[in-house]
CSV table of C-alpha atoms and ligand atoms in Angstrom, one decimal:
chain,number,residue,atom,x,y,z
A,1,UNK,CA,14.5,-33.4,18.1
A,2,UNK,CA,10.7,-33.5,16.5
A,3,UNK,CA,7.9,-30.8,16.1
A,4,UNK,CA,4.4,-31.5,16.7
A,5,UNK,CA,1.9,-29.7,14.3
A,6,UNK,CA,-1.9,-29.5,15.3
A,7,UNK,CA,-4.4,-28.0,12.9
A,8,UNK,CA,-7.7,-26.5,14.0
A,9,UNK,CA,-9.6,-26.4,11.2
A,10,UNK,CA,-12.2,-24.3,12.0
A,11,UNK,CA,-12.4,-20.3,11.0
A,12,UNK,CA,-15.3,-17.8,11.4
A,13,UNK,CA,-16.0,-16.6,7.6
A,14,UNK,CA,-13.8,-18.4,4.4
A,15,UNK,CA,-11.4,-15.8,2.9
A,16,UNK,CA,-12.0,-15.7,-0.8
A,17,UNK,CA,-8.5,-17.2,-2.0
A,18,UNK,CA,-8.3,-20.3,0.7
A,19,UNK,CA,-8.0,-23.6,0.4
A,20,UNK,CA,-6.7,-24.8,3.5
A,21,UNK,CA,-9.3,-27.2,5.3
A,22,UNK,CA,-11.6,-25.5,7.8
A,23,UNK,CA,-15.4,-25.5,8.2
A,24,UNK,CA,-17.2,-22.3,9.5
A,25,UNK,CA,-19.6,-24.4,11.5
A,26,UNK,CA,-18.3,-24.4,14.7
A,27,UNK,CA,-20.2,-26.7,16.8
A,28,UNK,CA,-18.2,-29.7,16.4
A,29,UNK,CA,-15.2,-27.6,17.9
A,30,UNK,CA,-15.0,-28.6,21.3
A,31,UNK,CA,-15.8,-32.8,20.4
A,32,UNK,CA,-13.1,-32.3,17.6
A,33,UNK,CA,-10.8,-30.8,19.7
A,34,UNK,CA,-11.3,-33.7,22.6
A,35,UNK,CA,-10.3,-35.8,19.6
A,36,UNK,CA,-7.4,-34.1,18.7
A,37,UNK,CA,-6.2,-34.6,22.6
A,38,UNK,CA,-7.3,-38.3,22.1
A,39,UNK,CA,-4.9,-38.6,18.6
A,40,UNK,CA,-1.7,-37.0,20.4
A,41,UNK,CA,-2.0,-40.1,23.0
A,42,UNK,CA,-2.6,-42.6,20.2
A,43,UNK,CA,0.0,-41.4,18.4
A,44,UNK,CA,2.9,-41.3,21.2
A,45,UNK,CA,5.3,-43.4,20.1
A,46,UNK,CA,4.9,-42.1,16.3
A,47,UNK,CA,8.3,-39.8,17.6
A,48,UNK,CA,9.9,-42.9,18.6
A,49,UNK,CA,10.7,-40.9,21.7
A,50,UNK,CA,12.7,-37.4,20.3
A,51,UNK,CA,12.2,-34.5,22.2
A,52,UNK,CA,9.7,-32.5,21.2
A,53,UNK,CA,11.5,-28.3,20.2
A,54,UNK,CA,8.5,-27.0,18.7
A,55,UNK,CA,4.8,-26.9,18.9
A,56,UNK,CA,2.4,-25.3,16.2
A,57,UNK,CA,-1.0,-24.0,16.2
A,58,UNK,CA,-1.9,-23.9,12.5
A,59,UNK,CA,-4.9,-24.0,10.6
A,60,UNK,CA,-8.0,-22.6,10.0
A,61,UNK,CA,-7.9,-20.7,13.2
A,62,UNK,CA,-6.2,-21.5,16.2
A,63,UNK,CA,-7.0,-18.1,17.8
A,64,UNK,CA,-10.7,-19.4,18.1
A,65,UNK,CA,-9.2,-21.9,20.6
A,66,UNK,CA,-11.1,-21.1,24.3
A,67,UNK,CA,-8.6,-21.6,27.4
A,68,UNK,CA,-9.9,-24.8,28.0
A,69,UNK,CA,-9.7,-26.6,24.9
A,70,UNK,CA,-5.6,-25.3,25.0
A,71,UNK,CA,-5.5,-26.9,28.5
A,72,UNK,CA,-7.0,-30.0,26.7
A,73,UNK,CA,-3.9,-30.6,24.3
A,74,UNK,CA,-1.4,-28.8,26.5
A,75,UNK,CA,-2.3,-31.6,29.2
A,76,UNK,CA,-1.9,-34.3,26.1
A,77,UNK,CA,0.9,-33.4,24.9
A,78,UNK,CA,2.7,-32.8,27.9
A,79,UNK,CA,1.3,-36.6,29.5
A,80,UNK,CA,2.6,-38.2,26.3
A,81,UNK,CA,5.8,-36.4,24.9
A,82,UNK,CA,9.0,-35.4,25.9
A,83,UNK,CA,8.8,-31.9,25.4
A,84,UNK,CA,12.6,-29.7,25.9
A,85,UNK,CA,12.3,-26.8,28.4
A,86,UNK,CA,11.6,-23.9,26.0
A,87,UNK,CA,10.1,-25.3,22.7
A,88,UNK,CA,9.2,-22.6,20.8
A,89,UNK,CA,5.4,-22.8,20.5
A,90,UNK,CA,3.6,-20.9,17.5
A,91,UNK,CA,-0.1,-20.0,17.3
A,92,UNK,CA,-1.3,-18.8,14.1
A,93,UNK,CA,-4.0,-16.0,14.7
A,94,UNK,CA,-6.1,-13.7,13.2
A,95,UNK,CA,-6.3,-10.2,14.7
A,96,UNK,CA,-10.2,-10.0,14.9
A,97,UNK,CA,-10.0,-12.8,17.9
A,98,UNK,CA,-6.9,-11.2,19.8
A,99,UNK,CA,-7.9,-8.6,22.6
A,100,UNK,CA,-5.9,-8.2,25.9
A,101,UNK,CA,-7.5,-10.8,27.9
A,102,UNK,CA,-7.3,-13.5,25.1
A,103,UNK,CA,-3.4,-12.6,24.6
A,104,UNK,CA,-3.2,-13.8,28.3
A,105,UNK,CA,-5.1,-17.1,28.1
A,106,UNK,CA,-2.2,-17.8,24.7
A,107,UNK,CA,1.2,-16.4,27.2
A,108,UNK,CA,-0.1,-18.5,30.3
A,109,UNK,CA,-0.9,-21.8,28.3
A,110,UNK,CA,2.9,-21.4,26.7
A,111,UNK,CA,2.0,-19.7,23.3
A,112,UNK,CA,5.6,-18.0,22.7
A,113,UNK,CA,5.2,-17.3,19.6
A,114,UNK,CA,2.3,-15.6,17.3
A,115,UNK,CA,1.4,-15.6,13.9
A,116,UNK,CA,-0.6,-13.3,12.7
A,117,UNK,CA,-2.1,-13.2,9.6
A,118,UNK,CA,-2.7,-9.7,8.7
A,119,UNK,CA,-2.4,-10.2,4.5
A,120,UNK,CA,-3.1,-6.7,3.9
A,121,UNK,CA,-2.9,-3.3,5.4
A,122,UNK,CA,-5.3,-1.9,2.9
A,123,UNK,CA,-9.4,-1.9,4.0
A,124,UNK,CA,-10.4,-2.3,0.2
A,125,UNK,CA,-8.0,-5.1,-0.5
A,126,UNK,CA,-8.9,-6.8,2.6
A,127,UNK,CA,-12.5,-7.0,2.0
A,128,UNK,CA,-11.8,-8.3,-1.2
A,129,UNK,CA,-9.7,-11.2,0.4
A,130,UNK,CA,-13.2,-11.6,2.8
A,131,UNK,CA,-10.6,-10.8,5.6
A,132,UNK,CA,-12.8,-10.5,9.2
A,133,UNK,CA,-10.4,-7.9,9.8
A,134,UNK,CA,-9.6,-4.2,9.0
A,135,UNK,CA,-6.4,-2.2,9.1
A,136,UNK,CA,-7.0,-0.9,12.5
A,137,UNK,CA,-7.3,-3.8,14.0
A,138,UNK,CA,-4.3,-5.4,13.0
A,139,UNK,CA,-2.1,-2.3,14.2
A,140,UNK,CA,-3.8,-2.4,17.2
A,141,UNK,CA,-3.0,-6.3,18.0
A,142,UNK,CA,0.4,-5.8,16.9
A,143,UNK,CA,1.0,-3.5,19.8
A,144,UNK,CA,-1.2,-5.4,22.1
A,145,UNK,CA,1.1,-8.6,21.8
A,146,UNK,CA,4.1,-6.7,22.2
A,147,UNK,CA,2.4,-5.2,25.3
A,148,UNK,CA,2.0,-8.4,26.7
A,149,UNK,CA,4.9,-9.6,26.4
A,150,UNK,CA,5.2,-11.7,22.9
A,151,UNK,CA,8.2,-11.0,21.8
A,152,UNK,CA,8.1,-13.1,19.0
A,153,UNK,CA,6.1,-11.8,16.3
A,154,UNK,CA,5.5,-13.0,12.6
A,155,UNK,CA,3.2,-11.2,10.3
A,156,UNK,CA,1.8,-12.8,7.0
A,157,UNK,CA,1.6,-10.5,3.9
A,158,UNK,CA,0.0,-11.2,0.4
A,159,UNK,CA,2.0,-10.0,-2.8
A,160,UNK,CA,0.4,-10.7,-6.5
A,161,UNK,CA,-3.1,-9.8,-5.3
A,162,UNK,CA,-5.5,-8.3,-8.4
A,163,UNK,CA,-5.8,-5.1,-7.7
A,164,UNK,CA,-2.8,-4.4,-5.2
A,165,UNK,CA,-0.4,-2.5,-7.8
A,166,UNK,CA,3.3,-2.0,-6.9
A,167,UNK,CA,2.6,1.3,-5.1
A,168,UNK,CA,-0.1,-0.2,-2.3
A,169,UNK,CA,2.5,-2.9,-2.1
A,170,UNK,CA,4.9,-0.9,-1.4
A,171,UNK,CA,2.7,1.3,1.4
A,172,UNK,CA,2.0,-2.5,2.8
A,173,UNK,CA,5.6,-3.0,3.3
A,174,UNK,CA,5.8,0.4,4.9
A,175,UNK,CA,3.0,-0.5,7.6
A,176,UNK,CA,4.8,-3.8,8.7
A,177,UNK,CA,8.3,-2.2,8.3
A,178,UNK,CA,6.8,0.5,11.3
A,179,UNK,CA,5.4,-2.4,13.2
A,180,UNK,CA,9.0,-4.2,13.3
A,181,UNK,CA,8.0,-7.7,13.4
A,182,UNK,CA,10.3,-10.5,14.3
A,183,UNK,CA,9.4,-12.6,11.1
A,184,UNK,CA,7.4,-12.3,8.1
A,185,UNK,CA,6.1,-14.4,5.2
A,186,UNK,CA,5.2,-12.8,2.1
A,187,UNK,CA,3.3,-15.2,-0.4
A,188,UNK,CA,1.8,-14.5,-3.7
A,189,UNK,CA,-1.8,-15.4,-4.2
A,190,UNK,CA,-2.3,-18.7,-5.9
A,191,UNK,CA,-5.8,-18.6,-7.4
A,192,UNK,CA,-6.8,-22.2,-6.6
A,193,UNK,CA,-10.1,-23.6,-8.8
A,194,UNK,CA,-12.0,-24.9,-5.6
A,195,UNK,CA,-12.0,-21.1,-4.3
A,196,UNK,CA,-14.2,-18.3,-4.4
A,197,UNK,CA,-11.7,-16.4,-7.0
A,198,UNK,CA,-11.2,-19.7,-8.9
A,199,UNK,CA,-14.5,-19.4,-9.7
A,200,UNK,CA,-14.6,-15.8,-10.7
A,201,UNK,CA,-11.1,-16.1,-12.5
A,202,UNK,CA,-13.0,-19.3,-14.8
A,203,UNK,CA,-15.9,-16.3,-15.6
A,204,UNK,CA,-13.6,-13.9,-15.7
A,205,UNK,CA,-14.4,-11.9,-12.9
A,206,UNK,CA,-10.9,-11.6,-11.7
A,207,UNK,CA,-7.9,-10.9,-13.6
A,208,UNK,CA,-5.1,-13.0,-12.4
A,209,UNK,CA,-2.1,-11.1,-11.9
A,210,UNK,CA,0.5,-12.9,-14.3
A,211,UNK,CA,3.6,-14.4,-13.8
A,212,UNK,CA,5.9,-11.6,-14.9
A,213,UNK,CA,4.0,-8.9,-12.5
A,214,UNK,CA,4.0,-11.4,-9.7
A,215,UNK,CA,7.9,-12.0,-10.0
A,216,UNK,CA,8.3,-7.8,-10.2
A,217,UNK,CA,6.1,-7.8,-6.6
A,218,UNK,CA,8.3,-10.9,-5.6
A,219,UNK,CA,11.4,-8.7,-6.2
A,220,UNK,CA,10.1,-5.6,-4.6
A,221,UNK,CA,9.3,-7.9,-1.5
A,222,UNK,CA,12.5,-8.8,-1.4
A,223,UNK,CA,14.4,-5.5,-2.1
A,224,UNK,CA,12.4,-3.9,0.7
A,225,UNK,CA,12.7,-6.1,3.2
A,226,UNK,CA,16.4,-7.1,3.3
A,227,UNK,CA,17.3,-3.5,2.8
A,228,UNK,CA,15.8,-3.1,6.5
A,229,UNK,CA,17.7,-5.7,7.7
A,230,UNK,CA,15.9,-9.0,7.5
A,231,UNK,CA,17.4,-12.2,6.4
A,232,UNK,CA,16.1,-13.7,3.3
A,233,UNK,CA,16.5,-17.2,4.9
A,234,UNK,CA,13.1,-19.0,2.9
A,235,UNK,CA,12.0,-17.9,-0.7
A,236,UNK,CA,8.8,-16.7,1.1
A,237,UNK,CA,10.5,-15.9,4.7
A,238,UNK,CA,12.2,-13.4,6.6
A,239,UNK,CA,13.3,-12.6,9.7
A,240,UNK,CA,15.4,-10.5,12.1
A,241,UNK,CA,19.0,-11.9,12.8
A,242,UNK,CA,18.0,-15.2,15.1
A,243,UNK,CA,13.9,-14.9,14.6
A,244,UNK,CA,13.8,-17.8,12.0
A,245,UNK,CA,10.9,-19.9,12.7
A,246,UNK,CA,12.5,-23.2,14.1
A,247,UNK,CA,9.6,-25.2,13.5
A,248,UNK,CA,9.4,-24.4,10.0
A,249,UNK,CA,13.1,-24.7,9.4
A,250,UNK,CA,12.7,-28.3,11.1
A,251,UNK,CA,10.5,-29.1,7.5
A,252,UNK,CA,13.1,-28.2,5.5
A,253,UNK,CA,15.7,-30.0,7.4
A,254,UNK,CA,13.9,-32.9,6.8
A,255,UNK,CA,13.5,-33.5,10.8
A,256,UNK,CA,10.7,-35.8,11.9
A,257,UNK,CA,7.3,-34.1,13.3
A,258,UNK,CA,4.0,-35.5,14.3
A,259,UNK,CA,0.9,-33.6,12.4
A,260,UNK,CA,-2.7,-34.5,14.6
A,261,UNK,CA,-6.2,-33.1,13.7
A,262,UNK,CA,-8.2,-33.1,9.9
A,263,UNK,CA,-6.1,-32.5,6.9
A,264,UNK,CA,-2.6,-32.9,9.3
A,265,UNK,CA,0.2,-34.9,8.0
A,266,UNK,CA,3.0,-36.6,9.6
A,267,UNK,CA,6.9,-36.9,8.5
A,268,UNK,CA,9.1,-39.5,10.2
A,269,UNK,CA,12.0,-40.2,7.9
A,270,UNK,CA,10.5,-42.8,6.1
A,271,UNK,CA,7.3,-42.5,5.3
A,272,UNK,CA,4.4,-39.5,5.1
A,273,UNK,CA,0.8,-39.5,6.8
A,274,UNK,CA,-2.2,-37.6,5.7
A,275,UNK,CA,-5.2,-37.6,7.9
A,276,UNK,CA,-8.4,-37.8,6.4
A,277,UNK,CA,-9.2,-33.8,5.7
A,278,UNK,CA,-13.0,-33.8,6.5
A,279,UNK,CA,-13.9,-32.9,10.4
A,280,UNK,CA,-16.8,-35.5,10.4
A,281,UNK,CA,-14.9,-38.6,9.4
A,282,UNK,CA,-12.1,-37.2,11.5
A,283,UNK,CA,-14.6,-37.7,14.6
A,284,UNK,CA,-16.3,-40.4,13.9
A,285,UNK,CA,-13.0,-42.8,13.5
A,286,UNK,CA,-11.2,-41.1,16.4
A,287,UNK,CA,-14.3,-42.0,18.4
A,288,UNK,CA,-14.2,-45.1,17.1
A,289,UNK,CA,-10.5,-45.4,18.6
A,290,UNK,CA,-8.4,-44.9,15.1
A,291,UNK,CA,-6.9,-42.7,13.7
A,292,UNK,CA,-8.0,-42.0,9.9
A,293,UNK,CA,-5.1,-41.7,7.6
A,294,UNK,CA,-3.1,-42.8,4.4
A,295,UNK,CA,0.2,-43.8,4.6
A,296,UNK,CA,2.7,-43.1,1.7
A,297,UNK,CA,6.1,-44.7,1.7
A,298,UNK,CA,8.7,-42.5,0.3
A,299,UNK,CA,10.9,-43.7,-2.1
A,300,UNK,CA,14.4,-43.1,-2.6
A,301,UNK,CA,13.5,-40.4,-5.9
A,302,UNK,CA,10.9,-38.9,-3.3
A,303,UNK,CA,13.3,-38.3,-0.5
A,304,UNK,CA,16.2,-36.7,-2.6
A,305,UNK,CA,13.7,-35.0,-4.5
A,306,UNK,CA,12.1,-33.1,-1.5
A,307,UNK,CA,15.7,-32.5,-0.1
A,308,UNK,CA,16.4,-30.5,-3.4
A,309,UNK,CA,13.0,-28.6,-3.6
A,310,UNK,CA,12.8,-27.4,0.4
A,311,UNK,CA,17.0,-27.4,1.0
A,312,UNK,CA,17.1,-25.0,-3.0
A,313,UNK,CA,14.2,-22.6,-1.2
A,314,UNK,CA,16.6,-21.9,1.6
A,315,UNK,CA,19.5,-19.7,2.2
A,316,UNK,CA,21.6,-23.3,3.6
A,317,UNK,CA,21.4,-24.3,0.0
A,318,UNK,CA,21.9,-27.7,-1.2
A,319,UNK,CA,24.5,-29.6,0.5
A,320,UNK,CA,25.6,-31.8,-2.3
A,321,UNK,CA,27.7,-33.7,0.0
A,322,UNK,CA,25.0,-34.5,2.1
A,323,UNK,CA,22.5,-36.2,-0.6
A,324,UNK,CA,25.7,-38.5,-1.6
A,325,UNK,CA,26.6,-39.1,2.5
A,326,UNK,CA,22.4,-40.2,2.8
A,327,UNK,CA,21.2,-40.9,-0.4
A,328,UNK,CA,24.7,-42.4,-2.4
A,329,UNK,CA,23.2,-39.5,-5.1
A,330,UNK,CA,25.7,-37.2,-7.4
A,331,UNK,CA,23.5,-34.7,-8.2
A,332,UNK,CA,26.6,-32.7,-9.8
A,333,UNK,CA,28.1,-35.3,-12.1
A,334,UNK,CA,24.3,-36.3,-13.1
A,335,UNK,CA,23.2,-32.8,-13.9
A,336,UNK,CA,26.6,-30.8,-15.1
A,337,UNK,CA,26.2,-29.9,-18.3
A,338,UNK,CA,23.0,-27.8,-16.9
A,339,UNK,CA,24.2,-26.9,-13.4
A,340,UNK,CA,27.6,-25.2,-14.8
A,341,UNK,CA,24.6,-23.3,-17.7
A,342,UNK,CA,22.8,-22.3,-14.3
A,343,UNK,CA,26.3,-21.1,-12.6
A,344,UNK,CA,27.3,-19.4,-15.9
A,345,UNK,CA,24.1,-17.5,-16.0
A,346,UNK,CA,24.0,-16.2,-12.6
A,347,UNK,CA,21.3,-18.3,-11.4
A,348,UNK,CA,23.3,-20.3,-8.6
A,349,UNK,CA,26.3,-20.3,-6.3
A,350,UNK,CA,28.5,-23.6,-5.7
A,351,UNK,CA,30.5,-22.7,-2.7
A,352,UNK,CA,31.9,-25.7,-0.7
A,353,UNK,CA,30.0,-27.8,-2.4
A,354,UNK,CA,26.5,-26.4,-1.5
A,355,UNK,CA,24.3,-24.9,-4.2
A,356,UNK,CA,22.4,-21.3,-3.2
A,357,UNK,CA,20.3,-19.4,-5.4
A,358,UNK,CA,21.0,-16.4,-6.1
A,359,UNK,CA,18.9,-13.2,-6.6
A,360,UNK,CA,17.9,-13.9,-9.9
A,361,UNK,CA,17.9,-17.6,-9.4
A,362,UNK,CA,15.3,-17.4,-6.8
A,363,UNK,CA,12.7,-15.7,-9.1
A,364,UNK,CA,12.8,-19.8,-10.8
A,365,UNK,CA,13.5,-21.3,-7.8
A,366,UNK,CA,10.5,-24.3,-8.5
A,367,UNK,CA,12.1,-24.5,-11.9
A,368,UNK,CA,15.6,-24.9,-11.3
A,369,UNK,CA,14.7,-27.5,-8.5
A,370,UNK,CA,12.0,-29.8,-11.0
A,371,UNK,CA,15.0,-29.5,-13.2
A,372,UNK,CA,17.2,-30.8,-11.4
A,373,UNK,CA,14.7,-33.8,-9.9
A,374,UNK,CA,16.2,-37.0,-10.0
A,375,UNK,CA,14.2,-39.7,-11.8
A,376,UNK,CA,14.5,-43.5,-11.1
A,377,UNK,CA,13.1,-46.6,-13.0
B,1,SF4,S1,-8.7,-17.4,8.2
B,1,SF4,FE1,-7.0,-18.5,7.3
B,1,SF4,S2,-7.6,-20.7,7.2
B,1,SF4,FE2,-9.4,-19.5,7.6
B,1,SF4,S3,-10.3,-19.1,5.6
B,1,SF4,FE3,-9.0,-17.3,6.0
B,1,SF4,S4,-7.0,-17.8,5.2
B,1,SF4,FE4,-8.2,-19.7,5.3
């Protein structure tokens, strides 16, 4: 089984903090996404064949998508891949472009499942993130998709943002408690330097929450949201009992998935793809009839290493039989001395030979995993 990722990178304004790739001109759109159609048939056999379990709108925006440019890469993907009878099929969105009729267009192409990224429930806050949105408008989509009939419903949240002290997180996690999503992420604001807030942060215009403040929201995250019932299952994901998000999971399984469009990459085992992240090369190559990327080959260090740092982030832990079954690798008798320290201290559990973070283990969970990176001549 294989996912197929397609990123629309185009968005009405640029948040503040974001440094995903997306252009706010849109009048390439509907070329780029003709080109994205054209990439899913040139890259058919990139899948060597697997069926395809989940599709996923990411971006940028997908909810700026019209109904014919969905009907463009439904019709690709559906010409050119194996695709199982009900793949799970996410659409990220932002609640400014959702109304009833829109909802519609999403259901009938196949869109199952919505993610919306609401970030904050507070007005001030969210016009500090440049947010298109307001408060109101997120409810109000919320209740419009479950309306309609999604009844799949993930909400992203933003902890660690200047400005948002413990108490207006703690109202935001009242607001999406109410709404009962399916699923939600909660991430911490990175301040990257490229950004609008990386540039006030180097003048000083923005104090950067630190690192002990961000791991006291991280908690409070946490508490709050497993204490009304959803599973921890992703350092930054929960969900109800069964609401995981499969094609998400799929990364950290290490499954094979085909990524098309600017800035995309592709996973098949073996080797990774980046696509050239810039919408005008993008273009001009696929109209060219190739397919602009760099190819990486993973190593064995790379593979075990990304097993440790996505399987470590996960509530399936790291199956320590599993990287000596694929990768002939003892990460226990390599790393005792400092695993039993970690077990000692509370920081992990070994329990049939898998290693889980614990509650406190999970506040380091990048730590613990660099630690424990293997490294080969
Ligand atoms: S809408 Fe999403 S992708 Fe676009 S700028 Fe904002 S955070 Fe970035």
């Amino acid at each position: 089984m294989a996912g197929i990722y397609i990123h629309i990178p185009f968005c009405k304004q640029a948040c503040y903090y974001c440094d995903f790739h997306f252009s706010t001109n849109l009048s390439l759109k509907a070329e780029l996404i003709q080109a994205i159609s054209t990439e899913l048939e040139y890259q058919k056999v990139y899948l060597r064949g697997e069926a395809i379990e989940t599709i996923y709108f990411g971006g940028g925006t997908p909810s700026l998508l019209t109904k014919q440019e969905l009907d463009w890469i439904f019709n690709s993907v559906y010409k050119n891949y194996s695709v199982i009878s009900q793949p799970e099929i996410t659409l990220e969105a932002n609640p400014d472009d959702l109304n009833q009729e829109k909802i519609k267009i999403l259901r009938e192409a196949g869109i199952n499942r919505i993610s919306l990224g609401i970030q904050s429930f507070d007005d001030k806050v969210l016009k500090f993130l440049n947010r298109a949105h307001n408060r109101q408008d997120a409810i109000t989509c919320v209740n419009q998709l479950r309306e309609s009939g999604i009844e799949n419903i993930s909400i992203d949240l933003i902890h660690s943002i200047p400005g948002q002290n413990d108490h207006l997180l703690s109202l935001n996690l009242g607001e999406v408690i109410a709404l009962a999503p399916q699923h939600i992420s909660v991430y911490s604001l990175t301040i990257e330097e490229k950004t609008v807030f990386g540039k006030w942060a180097s003048r000083g215009k923005v104090k950067v929450v630190d690192e002990t403040h961000s791991a006291t929201q991280f908690e409070q995250v946490m508490d709050t949201l497993t204490d009304c019932g959803y599973q921890h299952y992703e350092i930054s994901n929960y969900c109800l009992p069964g609401f995981s998000s499969k094609h998400n999971s799929s990364y950290w399984q290490q499954k094979p998935y085909l990524g098309v469009g600017p800035s995309a990459h592709s996973f098949d085992g073996e080797t990774r793809q980046y696509n050239v992240n810039n919408n005008h090369r993008y273009l001009m190559s696929l109209n060219k009839g190739s397919i602009p990327y760099e190819k990486e080959i993973l190593t064995k260090e790379n593979k075990i290493n990304e097993y440790i740092f996505t399987s470590l982030r996960t509530n399936r832990g790291c199956d320590l039989s599993y990287l000596i079954r694929t990768h002939d690798y003892d990460l226990m008798s390599i790393n005792t001395t400092y695993i039993q320290s970690l077990l000692d201290h509370g920081f992990v559990t070994l329990s049939e030979n898998v290693l889980s973070l614990t509650r406190r283990g999970k506040l380091m969970a990048d730590k613990i995993a660099s630690d424990l990176f293997a490294t080969m001549e």
